[in-house]
CSV table of C-alpha atoms and ligand atoms in Angstrom, one decimal:
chain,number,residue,atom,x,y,z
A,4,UNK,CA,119.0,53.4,86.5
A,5,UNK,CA,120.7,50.4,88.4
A,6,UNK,CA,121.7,49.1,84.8
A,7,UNK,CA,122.9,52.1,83.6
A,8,UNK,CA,125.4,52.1,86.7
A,9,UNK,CA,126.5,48.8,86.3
A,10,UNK,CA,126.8,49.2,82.6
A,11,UNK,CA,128.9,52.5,82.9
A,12,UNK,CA,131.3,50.3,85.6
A,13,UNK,CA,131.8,48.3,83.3
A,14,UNK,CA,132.8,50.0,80.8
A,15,UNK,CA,135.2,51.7,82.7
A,16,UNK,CA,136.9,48.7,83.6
A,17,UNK,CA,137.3,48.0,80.2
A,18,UNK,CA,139.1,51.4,79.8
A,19,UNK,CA,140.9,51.2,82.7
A,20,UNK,CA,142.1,48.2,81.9
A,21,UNK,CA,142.8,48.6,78.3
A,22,UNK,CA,145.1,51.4,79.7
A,23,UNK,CA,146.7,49.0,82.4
A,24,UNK,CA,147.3,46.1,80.7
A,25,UNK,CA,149.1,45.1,84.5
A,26,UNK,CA,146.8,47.3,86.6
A,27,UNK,CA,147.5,45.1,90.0
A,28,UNK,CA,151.1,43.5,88.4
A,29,UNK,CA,151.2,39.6,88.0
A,30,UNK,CA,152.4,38.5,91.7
A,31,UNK,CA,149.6,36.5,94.0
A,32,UNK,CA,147.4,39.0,96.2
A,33,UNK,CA,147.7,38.5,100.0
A,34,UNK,CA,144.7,36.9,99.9
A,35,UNK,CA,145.7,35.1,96.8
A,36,UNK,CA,148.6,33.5,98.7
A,37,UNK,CA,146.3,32.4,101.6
A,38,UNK,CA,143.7,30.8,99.5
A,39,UNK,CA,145.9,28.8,97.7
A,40,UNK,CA,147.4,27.7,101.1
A,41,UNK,CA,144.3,27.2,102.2
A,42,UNK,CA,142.5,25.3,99.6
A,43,UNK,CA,145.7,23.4,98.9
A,44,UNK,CA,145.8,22.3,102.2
A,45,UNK,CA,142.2,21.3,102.5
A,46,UNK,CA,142.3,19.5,99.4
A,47,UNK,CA,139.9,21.6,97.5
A,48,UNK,CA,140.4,21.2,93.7
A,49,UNK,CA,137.5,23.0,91.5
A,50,UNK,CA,137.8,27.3,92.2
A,51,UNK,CA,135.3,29.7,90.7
A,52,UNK,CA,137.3,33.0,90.6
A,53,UNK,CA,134.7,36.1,91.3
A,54,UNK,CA,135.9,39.1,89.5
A,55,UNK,CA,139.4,37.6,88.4
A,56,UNK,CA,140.3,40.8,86.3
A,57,UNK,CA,143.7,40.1,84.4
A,58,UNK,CA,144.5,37.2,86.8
A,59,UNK,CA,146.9,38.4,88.9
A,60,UNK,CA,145.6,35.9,91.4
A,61,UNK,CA,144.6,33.3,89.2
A,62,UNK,CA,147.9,32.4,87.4
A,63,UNK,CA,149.4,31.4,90.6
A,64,UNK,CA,146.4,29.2,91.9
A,65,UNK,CA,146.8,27.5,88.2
A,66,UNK,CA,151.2,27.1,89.2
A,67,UNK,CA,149.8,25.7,92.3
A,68,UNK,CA,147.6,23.1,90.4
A,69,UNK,CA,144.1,24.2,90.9
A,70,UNK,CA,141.4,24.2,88.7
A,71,UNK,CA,139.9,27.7,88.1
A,72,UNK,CA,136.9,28.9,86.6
A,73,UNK,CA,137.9,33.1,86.2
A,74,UNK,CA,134.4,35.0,85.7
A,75,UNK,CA,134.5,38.8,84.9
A,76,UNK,CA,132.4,41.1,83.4
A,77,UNK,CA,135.5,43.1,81.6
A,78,UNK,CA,136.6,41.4,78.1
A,79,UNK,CA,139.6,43.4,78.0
A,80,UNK,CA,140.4,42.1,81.7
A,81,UNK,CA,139.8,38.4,80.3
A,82,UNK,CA,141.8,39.0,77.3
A,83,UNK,CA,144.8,39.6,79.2
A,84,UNK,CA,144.0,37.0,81.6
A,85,UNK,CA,144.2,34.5,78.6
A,86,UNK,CA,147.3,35.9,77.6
A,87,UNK,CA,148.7,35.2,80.7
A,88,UNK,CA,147.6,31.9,81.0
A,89,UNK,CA,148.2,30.5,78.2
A,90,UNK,CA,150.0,27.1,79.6
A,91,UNK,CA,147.5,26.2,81.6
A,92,UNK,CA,144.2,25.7,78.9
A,93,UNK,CA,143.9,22.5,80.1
A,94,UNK,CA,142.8,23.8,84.2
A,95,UNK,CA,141.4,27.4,83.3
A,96,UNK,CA,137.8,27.6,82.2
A,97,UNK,CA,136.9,31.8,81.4
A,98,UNK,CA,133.2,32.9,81.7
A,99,UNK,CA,132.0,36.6,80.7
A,100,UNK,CA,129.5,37.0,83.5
A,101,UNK,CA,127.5,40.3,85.2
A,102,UNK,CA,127.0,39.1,88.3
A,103,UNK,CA,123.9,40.8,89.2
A,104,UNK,CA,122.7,37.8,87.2
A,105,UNK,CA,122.0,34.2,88.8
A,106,UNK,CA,125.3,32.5,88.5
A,107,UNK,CA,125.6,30.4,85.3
A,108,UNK,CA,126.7,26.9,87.0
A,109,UNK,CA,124.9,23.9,88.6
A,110,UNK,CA,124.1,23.6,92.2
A,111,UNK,CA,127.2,21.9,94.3
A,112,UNK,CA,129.3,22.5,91.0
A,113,UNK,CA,132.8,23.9,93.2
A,114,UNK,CA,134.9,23.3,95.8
A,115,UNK,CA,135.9,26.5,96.6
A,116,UNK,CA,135.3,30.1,95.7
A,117,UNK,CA,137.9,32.9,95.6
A,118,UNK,CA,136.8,36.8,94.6
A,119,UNK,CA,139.1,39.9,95.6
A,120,UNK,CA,137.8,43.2,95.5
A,121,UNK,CA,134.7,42.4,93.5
A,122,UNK,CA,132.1,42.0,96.5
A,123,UNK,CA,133.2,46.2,97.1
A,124,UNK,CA,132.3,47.0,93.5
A,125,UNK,CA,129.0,49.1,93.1
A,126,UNK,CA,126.8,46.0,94.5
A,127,UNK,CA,124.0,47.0,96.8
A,128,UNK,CA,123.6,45.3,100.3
A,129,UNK,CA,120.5,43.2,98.2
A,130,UNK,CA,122.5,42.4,95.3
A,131,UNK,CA,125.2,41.1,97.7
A,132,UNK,CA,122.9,38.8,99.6
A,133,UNK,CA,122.2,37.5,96.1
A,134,UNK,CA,125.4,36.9,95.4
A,135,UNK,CA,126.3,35.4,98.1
A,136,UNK,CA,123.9,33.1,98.2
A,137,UNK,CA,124.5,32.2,94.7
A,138,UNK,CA,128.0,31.3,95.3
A,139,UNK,CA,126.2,29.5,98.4
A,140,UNK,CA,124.1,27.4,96.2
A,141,UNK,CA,127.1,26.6,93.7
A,142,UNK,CA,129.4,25.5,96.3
A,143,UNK,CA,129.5,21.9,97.3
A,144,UNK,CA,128.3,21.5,100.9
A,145,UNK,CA,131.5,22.0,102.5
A,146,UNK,CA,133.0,24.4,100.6
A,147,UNK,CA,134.9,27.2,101.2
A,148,UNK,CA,134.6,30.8,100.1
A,149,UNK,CA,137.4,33.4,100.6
A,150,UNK,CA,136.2,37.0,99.5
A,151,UNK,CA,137.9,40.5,100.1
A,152,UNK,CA,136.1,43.9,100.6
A,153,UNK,CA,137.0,47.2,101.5
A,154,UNK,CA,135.9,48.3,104.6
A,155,UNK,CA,134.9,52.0,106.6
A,156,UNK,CA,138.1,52.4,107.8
A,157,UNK,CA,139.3,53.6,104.6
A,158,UNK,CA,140.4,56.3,103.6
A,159,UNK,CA,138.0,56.7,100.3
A,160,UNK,CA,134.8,56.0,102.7
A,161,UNK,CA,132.5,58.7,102.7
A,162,UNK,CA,134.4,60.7,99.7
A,163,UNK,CA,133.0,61.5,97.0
A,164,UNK,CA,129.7,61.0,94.9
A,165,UNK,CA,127.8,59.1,97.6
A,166,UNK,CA,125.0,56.0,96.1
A,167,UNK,CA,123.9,55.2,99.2
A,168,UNK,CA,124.2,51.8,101.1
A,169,UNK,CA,127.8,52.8,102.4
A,170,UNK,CA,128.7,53.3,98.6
A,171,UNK,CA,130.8,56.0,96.9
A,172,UNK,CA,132.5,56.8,93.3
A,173,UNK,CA,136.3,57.8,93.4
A,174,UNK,CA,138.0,57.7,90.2
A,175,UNK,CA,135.4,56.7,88.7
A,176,UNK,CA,134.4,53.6,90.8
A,177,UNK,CA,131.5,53.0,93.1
A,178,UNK,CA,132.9,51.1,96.2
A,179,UNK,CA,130.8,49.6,98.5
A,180,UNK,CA,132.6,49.7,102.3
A,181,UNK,CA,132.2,47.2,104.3
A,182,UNK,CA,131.1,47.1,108.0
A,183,UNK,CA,131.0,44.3,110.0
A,184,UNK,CA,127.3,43.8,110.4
A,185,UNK,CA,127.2,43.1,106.4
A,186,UNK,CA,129.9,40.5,107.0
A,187,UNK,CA,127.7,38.7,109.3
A,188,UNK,CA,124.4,39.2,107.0
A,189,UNK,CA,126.2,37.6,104.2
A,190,UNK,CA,127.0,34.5,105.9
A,191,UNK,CA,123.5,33.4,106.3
A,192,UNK,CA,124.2,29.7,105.6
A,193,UNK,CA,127.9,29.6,105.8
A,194,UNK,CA,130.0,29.0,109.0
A,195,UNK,CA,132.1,32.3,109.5
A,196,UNK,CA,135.8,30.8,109.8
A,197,UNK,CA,137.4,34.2,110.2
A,198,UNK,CA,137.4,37.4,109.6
A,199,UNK,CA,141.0,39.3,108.9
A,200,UNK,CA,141.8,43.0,108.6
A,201,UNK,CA,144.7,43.6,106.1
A,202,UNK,CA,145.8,46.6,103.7
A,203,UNK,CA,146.8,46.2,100.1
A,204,UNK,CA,149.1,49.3,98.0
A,205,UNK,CA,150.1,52.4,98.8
A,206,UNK,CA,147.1,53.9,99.8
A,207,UNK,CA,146.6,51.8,101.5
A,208,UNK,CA,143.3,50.1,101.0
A,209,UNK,CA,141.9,49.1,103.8
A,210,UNK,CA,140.1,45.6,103.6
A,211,UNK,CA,138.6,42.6,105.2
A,212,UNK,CA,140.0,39.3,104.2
A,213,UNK,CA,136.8,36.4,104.8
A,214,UNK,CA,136.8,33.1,104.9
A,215,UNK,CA,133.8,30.9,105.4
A,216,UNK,CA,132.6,27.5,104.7
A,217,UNK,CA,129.3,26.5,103.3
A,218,UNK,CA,126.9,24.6,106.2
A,219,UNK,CA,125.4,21.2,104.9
A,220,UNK,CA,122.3,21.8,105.6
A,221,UNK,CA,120.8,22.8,102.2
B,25,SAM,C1,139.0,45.7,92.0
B,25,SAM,S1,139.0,44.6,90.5
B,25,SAM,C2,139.8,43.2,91.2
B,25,SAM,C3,140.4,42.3,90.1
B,25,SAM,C4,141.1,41.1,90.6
B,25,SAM,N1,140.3,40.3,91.5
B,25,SAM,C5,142.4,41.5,91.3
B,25,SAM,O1,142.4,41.6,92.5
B,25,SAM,O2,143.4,41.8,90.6
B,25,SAM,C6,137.3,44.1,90.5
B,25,SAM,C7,137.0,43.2,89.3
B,25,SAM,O3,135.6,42.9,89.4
B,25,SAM,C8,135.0,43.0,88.1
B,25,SAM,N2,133.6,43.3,88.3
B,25,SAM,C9,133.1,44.4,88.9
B,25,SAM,N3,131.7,44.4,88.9
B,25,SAM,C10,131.4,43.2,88.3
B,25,SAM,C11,130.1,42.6,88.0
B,25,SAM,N4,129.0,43.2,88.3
B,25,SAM,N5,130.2,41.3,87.4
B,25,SAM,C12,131.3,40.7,87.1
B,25,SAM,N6,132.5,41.3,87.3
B,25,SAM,C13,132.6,42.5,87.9
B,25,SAM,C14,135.8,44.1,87.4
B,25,SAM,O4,135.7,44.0,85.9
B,25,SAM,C15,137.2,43.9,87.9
B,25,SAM,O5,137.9,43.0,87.1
């Protein structure tokens, strides 16, 4: 069952996507901008890219000289992400990845991890302590991840087909909302930096920008 869910959200990502071959347009995220700022600043080189999509977010942290490694589960999301990219072969490393699987890297392999709007795709609570602490484990000690999620205050939570865990499908999507007690759960082995309410479109999503930094203690 949990398969068949994950394998029927993917697949429509790969419509919607096929449909919208600029589904979020080609400008740097909110949280796009700040994480390049951020890891520029800090002097953080090596980004693994959770759920990079078509690369909105991406292209710009290539411009601004980073080295990315985009992992998605949607071909048709990394085929136009490649497209897009093009120039920068040399700094962008794609990887087709489900990430209710183990991460395919090393231990301490990144200096930073970016992912925007895949931690409130149809992940259970669970699956998102796995994740996190996979991205934990492929972080060097001292690195920073930056992830978005939508939270309760939005307008979608609690409409339509409910999954359970805080999770419902509109348009096709199961969304996981956010409180702020799962923030703190997930950063079991990470200092919590910040925390930052922001909206995105015309809805407008409602989401929680996070930034934390991975303890040394391993
Ligand atoms: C809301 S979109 C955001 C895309 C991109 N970060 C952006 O903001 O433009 C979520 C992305 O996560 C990907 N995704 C969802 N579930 C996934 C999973 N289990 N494993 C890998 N990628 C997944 C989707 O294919 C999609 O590209």
């Amino acid at each position: 069952m949990k398969e068949k869910i994950s394998e029927d959200q993917r697949l429509h990502w790969e419509r919607t996507y096929h449909e919208n071959p600029s589904m979020y347009g080609s400008s740097a995220s909110e949280p796009g901008a700040y994480a390049i700022d951020l890891f520029s600043r800090l002097g953080l080189k090596t980004v693994l890219e959770l759920g990079s999509g078509q690369g909105r977010d991406t292209v710009p942290m290539l411009e601004a000289g980073l080295d990315v490694t985009a992992l998605d589960y949607s071909d048709e999301g990394l085929r136009e992400l490649r497209l897009r990219a093009t120039r920068f072969e040399h700094q962008l490393g794609v990887v087709k990845h489900d990430v209710h699987e183990p991460l395919p890297f090393p231990d301490e392999s990144f200096d930073a991890c970016y992912s925007h709007m895949l931690f409130n795709m149809a992940l259970s609570t669970e699956e998102l302590i796995s994740l996190t602490q996979e991205t934990r484990r492929v972080l060097r000690p001292g690195g920073v991840l930056v992830y978005t999620a939508r939270h309760t205050g939005d307008a979608h939570y609690g409409v339509g087909a409910d999954f359970g865990d805080n999770r419902f499908e509109n348009g096709g999507f199961v969304v996981h909302f956010f409180d702020r007690d799962l923030v703190d759960r997930l950063a079991d082995g990470f200092e919590l930096d910040d925390v930052t309410p922001f909206n995105e479109g015309e809805l407008p999503r409602k989401l929680f920008r996070v930034t934390m930094t991975r303890s040394p203690i391993t």
